[in-house]
């Protein structure tokens, strides 16, 4: 998989749950524009892709990681990315099924966001908007989509 | 919070409790529906969806561990035996 060649923004999302991957695609289609969602089914594949980016490749505007994944979990991906200079400033969010204190502590330690997966439509509608808030001001302006009530 | 107290909550309040305190156990797919099981303190809450993580069909609460067997059996630990590639 290569980064998008067209001048657009892209977000990385790694999760081993296929239903959550589909859900996220639907969320971003509804609430965001000018942004492509690149999905990976485990942390290892997501990290391998990110690690292969050259200095001239466009960087993701946001990286979303499920915590519990096979091969390489979200925490491991965060620790490896934060060691790399070109990923120091990329916003990363841990997106998890449960609100565990130790995971929240880890997120604070590594300066990454922390969000729990939604349980119903009320919580789900806020998700894409909450993710967009992690992006830089310029990116937010370009990808935020107004949804008709 | 006790099971009886949880059962008296409105649905939106139940979901807030689960979001803040629930521990995800697993997911089941059956007859086109998806159910998710959470543990909340000393009991379990099963959410069955019409549309996954969107429209809830049913919320079932129980404290019997026997009823979570079908979720536990779904957990695949085989990957722990695989070498890191």
PDB file of C-alpha atoms in Angstrom:
ATOM      1  CA  UNK A   1       0.000   0.000   0.000  1.00  0.00           C
ATOM      2  CA  UNK A   2       1.391   3.411  -0.874  1.00  0.00           C
ATOM      3  CA  UNK A   3       0.356   6.778   0.465  1.00  0.00           C
ATOM      4  CA  UNK A   4      -2.232   8.651  -1.630  1.00  0.00           C
ATOM      5  CA  UNK A   5      -0.600  10.337  -4.612  1.00  0.00           C
ATOM      6  CA  UNK A   6      -3.243  13.013  -5.014  1.00  0.00           C
ATOM      7  CA  UNK A   7      -2.884  16.106  -2.795  1.00  0.00           C
ATOM      8  CA  UNK A   8      -5.281  14.959  -0.137  1.00  0.00           C
ATOM      9  CA  UNK A   9      -5.098  14.182   3.517  1.00  0.00           C
ATOM     10  CA  UNK A  10      -5.128  10.678   4.882  1.00  0.00           C
ATOM     11  CA  UNK A  11      -5.729   9.026   8.194  1.00  0.00           C
ATOM     12  CA  UNK A  12      -4.313   5.691   9.304  1.00  0.00           C
ATOM     13  CA  UNK A  13      -6.580   3.344  11.275  1.00  0.00           C
ATOM     14  CA  UNK A  14      -5.354  -0.011  12.580  1.00  0.00           C
ATOM     15  CA  UNK A  15      -7.830  -2.447  14.144  1.00  0.00           C
ATOM     16  CA  UNK A  16      -8.187  -6.217  14.006  1.00  0.00           C
ATOM     17  CA  UNK A  17     -11.970  -5.981  14.239  1.00  0.00           C
ATOM     18  CA  UNK A  18     -13.488  -5.903  10.763  1.00  0.00           C
ATOM     19  CA  UNK A  19     -16.792  -4.504  12.005  1.00  0.00           C
ATOM     20  CA  UNK A  20     -15.027  -1.583  13.674  1.00  0.00           C
ATOM     21  CA  UNK A  21     -13.044  -0.926  10.481  1.00  0.00           C
ATOM     22  CA  UNK A  22     -16.299  -0.763   8.498  1.00  0.00           C
ATOM     23  CA  UNK A  23     -17.875   1.440  11.148  1.00  0.00           C
ATOM     24  CA  UNK A  24     -15.019   3.919  11.004  1.00  0.00           C
ATOM     25  CA  UNK A  25     -15.186   4.116   7.212  1.00  0.00           C
ATOM     26  CA  UNK A  26     -18.852   4.932   7.458  1.00  0.00           C
ATOM     27  CA  UNK A  27     -18.222   7.593  10.134  1.00  0.00           C
ATOM     28  CA  UNK A  28     -15.600   9.387   8.091  1.00  0.00           C
ATOM     29  CA  UNK A  29     -17.612   9.208   4.877  1.00  0.00           C
ATOM     30  CA  UNK A  30     -20.456  10.927   6.668  1.00  0.00           C
ATOM     31  CA  UNK A  31     -18.512  13.535   8.617  1.00  0.00           C
ATOM     32  CA  UNK A  32     -15.312  14.268   6.720  1.00  0.00           C
ATOM     33  CA  UNK A  33     -14.249  15.230   3.213  1.00  0.00           C
ATOM     34  CA  UNK A  34     -10.941  15.498   1.343  1.00  0.00           C
ATOM     35  CA  UNK A  35      -9.526  12.772   3.534  1.00  0.00           C
ATOM     36  CA  UNK A  36      -8.781   9.147   2.796  1.00  0.00           C
ATOM     37  CA  UNK A  37      -8.941   6.476   5.480  1.00  0.00           C
ATOM     38  CA  UNK A  38      -6.205   3.845   5.135  1.00  0.00           C
ATOM     39  CA  UNK A  39      -6.974   0.790   7.241  1.00  0.00           C
ATOM     40  CA  UNK A  40      -4.797  -2.031   8.527  1.00  0.00           C
ATOM     41  CA  UNK A  41      -5.892  -5.163  10.360  1.00  0.00           C
ATOM     42  CA  UNK A  42      -2.953  -5.248  12.762  1.00  0.00           C
ATOM     43  CA  UNK A  43      -0.364  -2.974  14.288  1.00  0.00           C
ATOM     44  CA  UNK A  44       2.552  -4.620  12.508  1.00  0.00           C
ATOM     45  CA  UNK A  45       1.199  -3.840   9.041  1.00  0.00           C
ATOM     46  CA  UNK A  46       0.364  -0.274  10.043  1.00  0.00           C
ATOM     47  CA  UNK A  47       3.837   0.255  11.505  1.00  0.00           C
ATOM     48  CA  UNK A  48       5.523  -1.331   8.478  1.00  0.00           C
ATOM     49  CA  UNK A  49       3.659   1.040   6.171  1.00  0.00           C
ATOM     50  CA  UNK A  50       4.474   4.116   8.271  1.00  0.00           C
ATOM     51  CA  UNK A  51       8.093   3.095   8.657  1.00  0.00           C
ATOM     52  CA  UNK A  52       8.406   2.754   4.874  1.00  0.00           C
ATOM     53  CA  UNK A  53       7.395   6.361   4.182  1.00  0.00           C
ATOM     54  CA  UNK A  54      10.204   8.416   2.677  1.00  0.00           C
ATOM     55  CA  UNK A  55      10.804  12.067   3.681  1.00  0.00           C
ATOM     56  CA  UNK A  56       9.051  13.163   0.485  1.00  0.00           C
ATOM     57  CA  UNK A  57       5.942  11.041   0.976  1.00  0.00           C
ATOM     58  CA  UNK A  58       2.869  12.773   2.436  1.00  0.00           C
ATOM     59  CA  UNK A  59       2.473  12.009   6.120  1.00  0.00           C
ATOM     60  CA  UNK A  60      -0.839  11.013   7.683  1.00  0.00           C
ATOM     61  CA  UNK A  61      -2.694  13.811   9.432  1.00  0.00           C
ATOM     62  CA  UNK A  62      -3.811  11.396  12.149  1.00  0.00           C
ATOM     63  CA  UNK A  63      -3.057   7.847  13.286  1.00  0.00           C
ATOM     64  CA  UNK A  64      -5.789   5.883  15.076  1.00  0.00           C
ATOM     65  CA  UNK A  65      -4.824   2.636  16.789  1.00  0.00           C
ATOM     66  CA  UNK A  66      -6.832  -0.064  18.441  1.00  0.00           C
ATOM     67  CA  UNK A  67      -4.958  -1.229  21.511  1.00  0.00           C
ATOM     68  CA  UNK A  68      -5.431  -4.989  21.484  1.00  0.00           C
ATOM     69  CA  UNK A  69      -4.258  -6.322  18.146  1.00  0.00           C
ATOM     70  CA  UNK A  70      -2.298  -9.401  17.161  1.00  0.00           C
ATOM     71  CA  UNK A  71       1.353  -9.274  16.080  1.00  0.00           C
ATOM     72  CA  UNK A  72       1.907  -5.721  17.347  1.00  0.00           C
ATOM     73  CA  UNK A  73      -0.534  -3.957  19.639  1.00  0.00           C
ATOM     74  CA  UNK A  74      -1.386  -0.267  19.665  1.00  0.00           C
ATOM     75  CA  UNK A  75       0.905   0.515  22.589  1.00  0.00           C
ATOM     76  CA  UNK A  76       3.854  -1.071  20.830  1.00  0.00           C
ATOM     77  CA  UNK A  77       3.156   0.920  17.661  1.00  0.00           C
ATOM     78  CA  UNK A  78       3.016   4.152  19.667  1.00  0.00           C
ATOM     79  CA  UNK A  79       6.316   3.468  21.410  1.00  0.00           C
ATOM     80  CA  UNK A  80       8.046   2.688  18.112  1.00  0.00           C
ATOM     81  CA  UNK A  81       6.601   5.703  16.287  1.00  0.00           C
ATOM     82  CA  UNK A  82       7.489   8.161  19.022  1.00  0.00           C
ATOM     83  CA  UNK A  83      11.147   7.105  18.704  1.00  0.00           C
ATOM     84  CA  UNK A  84      11.134   8.314  15.113  1.00  0.00           C
ATOM     85  CA  UNK A  85      11.720  12.001  14.516  1.00  0.00           C
ATOM     86  CA  UNK A  86       9.305  12.284  11.582  1.00  0.00           C
ATOM     87  CA  UNK A  87       6.436  10.951  13.720  1.00  0.00           C
ATOM     88  CA  UNK A  88       7.076  13.026  16.827  1.00  0.00           C
ATOM     89  CA  UNK A  89       4.412  15.563  15.950  1.00  0.00           C
ATOM     90  CA  UNK A  90       1.837  13.379  14.153  1.00  0.00           C
ATOM     91  CA  UNK A  91      -1.293  13.155  16.320  1.00  0.00           C
ATOM     92  CA  UNK A  92      -2.001   9.613  17.470  1.00  0.00           C
ATOM     93  CA  UNK A  93      -5.145   8.375  19.189  1.00  0.00           C
ATOM     94  CA  UNK A  94      -5.619   5.074  20.971  1.00  0.00           C
ATOM     95  CA  UNK A  95      -9.135   3.831  20.186  1.00  0.00           C
ATOM     96  CA  UNK A  96     -10.210   1.120  22.537  1.00  0.00           C
ATOM     97  CA  UNK A  97     -13.126  -1.005  23.653  1.00  0.00           C
ATOM     98  CA  UNK A  98     -12.600  -0.427  27.363  1.00  0.00           C
ATOM     99  CA  UNK A  99     -11.540   2.500  29.526  1.00  0.00           C
ATOM    100  CA  UNK A 100      -8.656   0.955  31.469  1.00  0.00           C
ATOM    101  CA  UNK A 101      -6.665   3.221  33.834  1.00  0.00           C
ATOM    102  CA  UNK A 102      -3.357   1.718  32.742  1.00  0.00           C
ATOM    103  CA  UNK A 103      -4.108   2.482  29.082  1.00  0.00           C
ATOM    104  CA  UNK A 104      -5.101   6.057  29.931  1.00  0.00           C
ATOM    105  CA  UNK A 105      -1.849   6.447  31.839  1.00  0.00           C
ATOM    106  CA  UNK A 106       0.092   5.087  28.888  1.00  0.00           C
ATOM    107  CA  UNK A 107      -1.636   7.572  26.577  1.00  0.00           C
ATOM    108  CA  UNK A 108      -0.672  10.493  28.845  1.00  0.00           C
ATOM    109  CA  UNK A 109       2.895   9.213  29.114  1.00  0.00           C
ATOM    110  CA  UNK A 110       3.337   9.180  25.335  1.00  0.00           C
ATOM    111  CA  UNK A 111       1.223  12.270  24.621  1.00  0.00           C
ATOM    112  CA  UNK A 112      -1.363  10.419  22.550  1.00  0.00           C
ATOM    113  CA  UNK A 113      -5.126  10.746  22.609  1.00  0.00           C
ATOM    114  CA  UNK A 114      -7.428   8.161  24.155  1.00  0.00           C
ATOM    115  CA  UNK A 115     -10.985   7.366  23.107  1.00  0.00           C
ATOM    116  CA  UNK A 116     -13.353   4.505  23.817  1.00  0.00           C
ATOM    117  CA  UNK A 117     -15.394   2.941  21.043  1.00  0.00           C
ATOM    118  CA  UNK A 118     -18.997   4.151  20.814  1.00  0.00           C
ATOM    119  CA  UNK A 119     -21.916   2.116  22.060  1.00  0.00           C
ATOM    120  CA  UNK A 120     -24.818   3.775  20.262  1.00  0.00           C
ATOM    121  CA  UNK A 121     -25.699   6.379  17.660  1.00  0.00           C
ATOM    122  CA  UNK A 122     -25.434   9.237  20.161  1.00  0.00           C
ATOM    123  CA  UNK A 123     -21.836   8.353  20.969  1.00  0.00           C
ATOM    124  CA  UNK A 124     -20.990   7.364  17.404  1.00  0.00           C
ATOM    125  CA  UNK A 125     -21.982  10.705  15.872  1.00  0.00           C
ATOM    126  CA  UNK A 126     -19.380  12.395  18.016  1.00  0.00           C
ATOM    127  CA  UNK A 127     -16.571  10.033  17.072  1.00  0.00           C
ATOM    128  CA  UNK A 128     -15.487  11.373  13.669  1.00  0.00           C
ATOM    129  CA  UNK A 129     -15.742  14.961  14.933  1.00  0.00           C
ATOM    130  CA  UNK A 130     -13.657  14.053  17.983  1.00  0.00           C
ATOM    131  CA  UNK A 131     -10.983  12.507  15.775  1.00  0.00           C
ATOM    132  CA  UNK A 132     -10.907  15.519  13.466  1.00  0.00           C
ATOM    133  CA  UNK A 133     -10.234  17.705  16.507  1.00  0.00           C
ATOM    134  CA  UNK A 134      -6.874  15.992  16.909  1.00  0.00           C
ATOM    135  CA  UNK A 135      -5.746  17.194  13.487  1.00  0.00           C
ATOM    136  CA  UNK A 136      -3.986  20.517  12.960  1.00  0.00           C
ATOM    137  CA  UNK A 137      -6.057  23.671  12.358  1.00  0.00           C
ATOM    138  CA  UNK A 138      -5.359  23.731   8.629  1.00  0.00           C
ATOM    139  CA  UNK A 139      -6.279  20.091   8.164  1.00  0.00           C
ATOM    140  CA  UNK A 140      -9.427  20.472  10.241  1.00  0.00           C
ATOM    141  CA  UNK A 141     -10.660  23.268   7.992  1.00  0.00           C
ATOM    142  CA  UNK A 142     -10.172  21.161   4.909  1.00  0.00           C
ATOM    143  CA  UNK A 143     -11.625  17.890   6.088  1.00  0.00           C
ATOM    144  CA  UNK A 144     -14.486  18.922   8.316  1.00  0.00           C
ATOM    145  CA  UNK A 145     -17.810  18.276   6.582  1.00  0.00           C
ATOM    146  CA  UNK A 146     -21.029  19.895   7.648  1.00  0.00           C
ATOM    147  CA  UNK A 147     -23.705  17.284   8.123  1.00  0.00           C
ATOM    148  CA  UNK A 148     -27.273  18.308   7.410  1.00  0.00           C
ATOM    149  CA  UNK A 149     -29.472  17.740  10.500  1.00  0.00           C
TER     150      UNK A 149
ATOM    151  CA  UNK B   1     -22.830  -0.394  41.483  1.00  0.00           C
ATOM    152  CA  UNK B   2     -25.060  -3.416  41.875  1.00  0.00           C
ATOM    153  CA  UNK B   3     -26.886  -5.240  39.111  1.00  0.00           C
ATOM    154  CA  UNK B   4     -30.289  -4.181  40.461  1.00  0.00           C
ATOM    155  CA  UNK B   5     -29.231  -0.533  40.508  1.00  0.00           C
ATOM    156  CA  UNK B   6     -27.907  -0.752  36.958  1.00  0.00           C
ATOM    157  CA  UNK B   7     -31.132  -2.328  35.681  1.00  0.00           C
ATOM    158  CA  UNK B   8     -33.124   0.642  36.952  1.00  0.00           C
ATOM    159  CA  UNK B   9     -31.159   3.134  34.876  1.00  0.00           C
ATOM    160  CA  UNK B  10     -32.448   4.630  31.626  1.00  0.00           C
ATOM    161  CA  UNK B  11     -30.744   3.221  28.539  1.00  0.00           C
ATOM    162  CA  UNK B  12     -28.586   6.280  27.927  1.00  0.00           C
ATOM    163  CA  UNK B  13     -27.375   6.148  31.553  1.00  0.00           C
ATOM    164  CA  UNK B  14     -26.583   2.429  31.251  1.00  0.00           C
ATOM    165  CA  UNK B  15     -24.447   3.141  28.198  1.00  0.00           C
ATOM    166  CA  UNK B  16     -22.605   5.919  29.997  1.00  0.00           C
ATOM    167  CA  UNK B  17     -21.787   3.532  32.852  1.00  0.00           C
ATOM    168  CA  UNK B  18     -20.558   0.891  30.410  1.00  0.00           C
ATOM    169  CA  UNK B  19     -18.460   3.421  28.512  1.00  0.00           C
ATOM    170  CA  UNK B  20     -16.810   4.680  31.710  1.00  0.00           C
ATOM    171  CA  UNK B  21     -16.514   1.483  33.711  1.00  0.00           C
ATOM    172  CA  UNK B  22     -17.187  -1.461  31.429  1.00  0.00           C
ATOM    173  CA  UNK B  23     -14.515  -3.966  30.485  1.00  0.00           C
ATOM    174  CA  UNK B  24     -14.971  -5.441  27.014  1.00  0.00           C
ATOM    175  CA  UNK B  25     -15.182  -9.230  27.074  1.00  0.00           C
ATOM    176  CA  UNK B  26     -16.075 -10.194  23.528  1.00  0.00           C
ATOM    177  CA  UNK B  27     -18.361 -10.124  20.542  1.00  0.00           C
ATOM    178  CA  UNK B  28     -20.822 -12.638  19.085  1.00  0.00           C
ATOM    179  CA  UNK B  29     -22.458 -12.727  15.690  1.00  0.00           C
ATOM    180  CA  UNK B  30     -25.668 -14.655  15.321  1.00  0.00           C
ATOM    181  CA  UNK B  31     -28.554 -14.518  12.857  1.00  0.00           C
ATOM    182  CA  UNK B  32     -27.397 -11.242  11.384  1.00  0.00           C
ATOM    183  CA  UNK B  33     -27.093  -9.526  14.748  1.00  0.00           C
ATOM    184  CA  UNK B  34     -23.998  -8.552  16.676  1.00  0.00           C
ATOM    185  CA  UNK B  35     -23.823  -8.704  20.465  1.00  0.00           C
ATOM    186  CA  UNK B  36     -21.087  -7.269  22.633  1.00  0.00           C
ATOM    187  CA  UNK B  37     -20.426  -8.341  26.203  1.00  0.00           C
ATOM    188  CA  UNK B  38     -19.028  -6.068  28.893  1.00  0.00           C
ATOM    189  CA  UNK B  39     -18.214  -6.686  32.524  1.00  0.00           C
ATOM    190  CA  UNK B  40     -19.294  -3.908  34.856  1.00  0.00           C
ATOM    191  CA  UNK B  41     -17.978  -4.422  38.368  1.00  0.00           C
ATOM    192  CA  UNK B  42     -19.570  -7.678  39.552  1.00  0.00           C
ATOM    193  CA  UNK B  43     -21.975  -8.340  36.686  1.00  0.00           C
ATOM    194  CA  UNK B  44     -22.185  -8.551  32.904  1.00  0.00           C
ATOM    195  CA  UNK B  45     -24.065  -6.531  30.319  1.00  0.00           C
ATOM    196  CA  UNK B  46     -24.802  -7.788  26.834  1.00  0.00           C
ATOM    197  CA  UNK B  47     -25.700  -5.269  24.129  1.00  0.00           C
ATOM    198  CA  UNK B  48     -27.395  -6.698  21.046  1.00  0.00           C
ATOM    199  CA  UNK B  49     -27.468  -4.403  18.042  1.00  0.00           C
ATOM    200  CA  UNK B  50     -29.788  -3.960  15.108  1.00  0.00           C
ATOM    201  CA  UNK B  51     -26.985  -1.924  13.562  1.00  0.00           C
ATOM    202  CA  UNK B  52     -23.530  -2.439  15.074  1.00  0.00           C
ATOM    203  CA  UNK B  53     -22.604   0.179  17.691  1.00  0.00           C
ATOM    204  CA  UNK B  54     -25.492   2.282  16.457  1.00  0.00           C
ATOM    205  CA  UNK B  55     -29.005   0.980  17.149  1.00  0.00           C
ATOM    206  CA  UNK B  56     -29.472  -1.241  20.160  1.00  0.00           C
ATOM    207  CA  UNK B  57     -32.072  -3.987  20.018  1.00  0.00           C
ATOM    208  CA  UNK B  58     -31.674  -5.324  23.515  1.00  0.00           C
ATOM    209  CA  UNK B  59     -29.684  -4.860  26.736  1.00  0.00           C
ATOM    210  CA  UNK B  60     -29.380  -7.948  28.914  1.00  0.00           C
ATOM    211  CA  UNK B  61     -27.788  -7.939  32.371  1.00  0.00           C
ATOM    212  CA  UNK B  62     -26.744 -10.966  34.371  1.00  0.00           C
ATOM    213  CA  UNK B  63     -24.230 -12.096  36.951  1.00  0.00           C
ATOM    214  CA  UNK B  64     -23.897 -15.748  36.025  1.00  0.00           C
ATOM    215  CA  UNK B  65     -20.519 -16.648  34.538  1.00  0.00           C
ATOM    216  CA  UNK B  66     -22.070 -19.640  32.764  1.00  0.00           C
ATOM    217  CA  UNK B  67     -23.780 -17.300  30.347  1.00  0.00           C
ATOM    218  CA  UNK B  68     -20.482 -15.851  29.147  1.00  0.00           C
ATOM    219  CA  UNK B  69     -19.104 -19.207  27.983  1.00  0.00           C
ATOM    220  CA  UNK B  70     -20.071 -18.593  24.362  1.00  0.00           C
ATOM    221  CA  UNK B  71     -18.065 -15.345  24.390  1.00  0.00           C
ATOM    222  CA  UNK B  72     -15.020 -16.864  26.046  1.00  0.00           C
ATOM    223  CA  UNK B  73     -14.900 -19.696  23.512  1.00  0.00           C
ATOM    224  CA  UNK B  74     -14.551 -17.083  20.749  1.00  0.00           C
ATOM    225  CA  UNK B  75     -11.270 -15.839  22.163  1.00  0.00           C
ATOM    226  CA  UNK B  76      -8.439 -17.149  20.004  1.00  0.00           C
ATOM    227  CA  UNK B  77      -5.179 -17.432  21.866  1.00  0.00           C
ATOM    228  CA  UNK B  78      -3.359 -19.260  19.080  1.00  0.00           C
ATOM    229  CA  UNK B  79      -1.584 -16.093  17.997  1.00  0.00           C
ATOM    230  CA  UNK B  80       0.327 -16.141  21.282  1.00  0.00           C
ATOM    231  CA  UNK B  81       2.140 -19.243  20.061  1.00  0.00           C
ATOM    232  CA  UNK B  82       3.189 -17.674  16.787  1.00  0.00           C
ATOM    233  CA  UNK B  83       6.661 -16.161  16.490  1.00  0.00           C
ATOM    234  CA  UNK B  84       6.828 -12.461  15.787  1.00  0.00           C
ATOM    235  CA  UNK B  85       7.454 -11.921  12.049  1.00  0.00           C
TER     236      UNK B  85
END
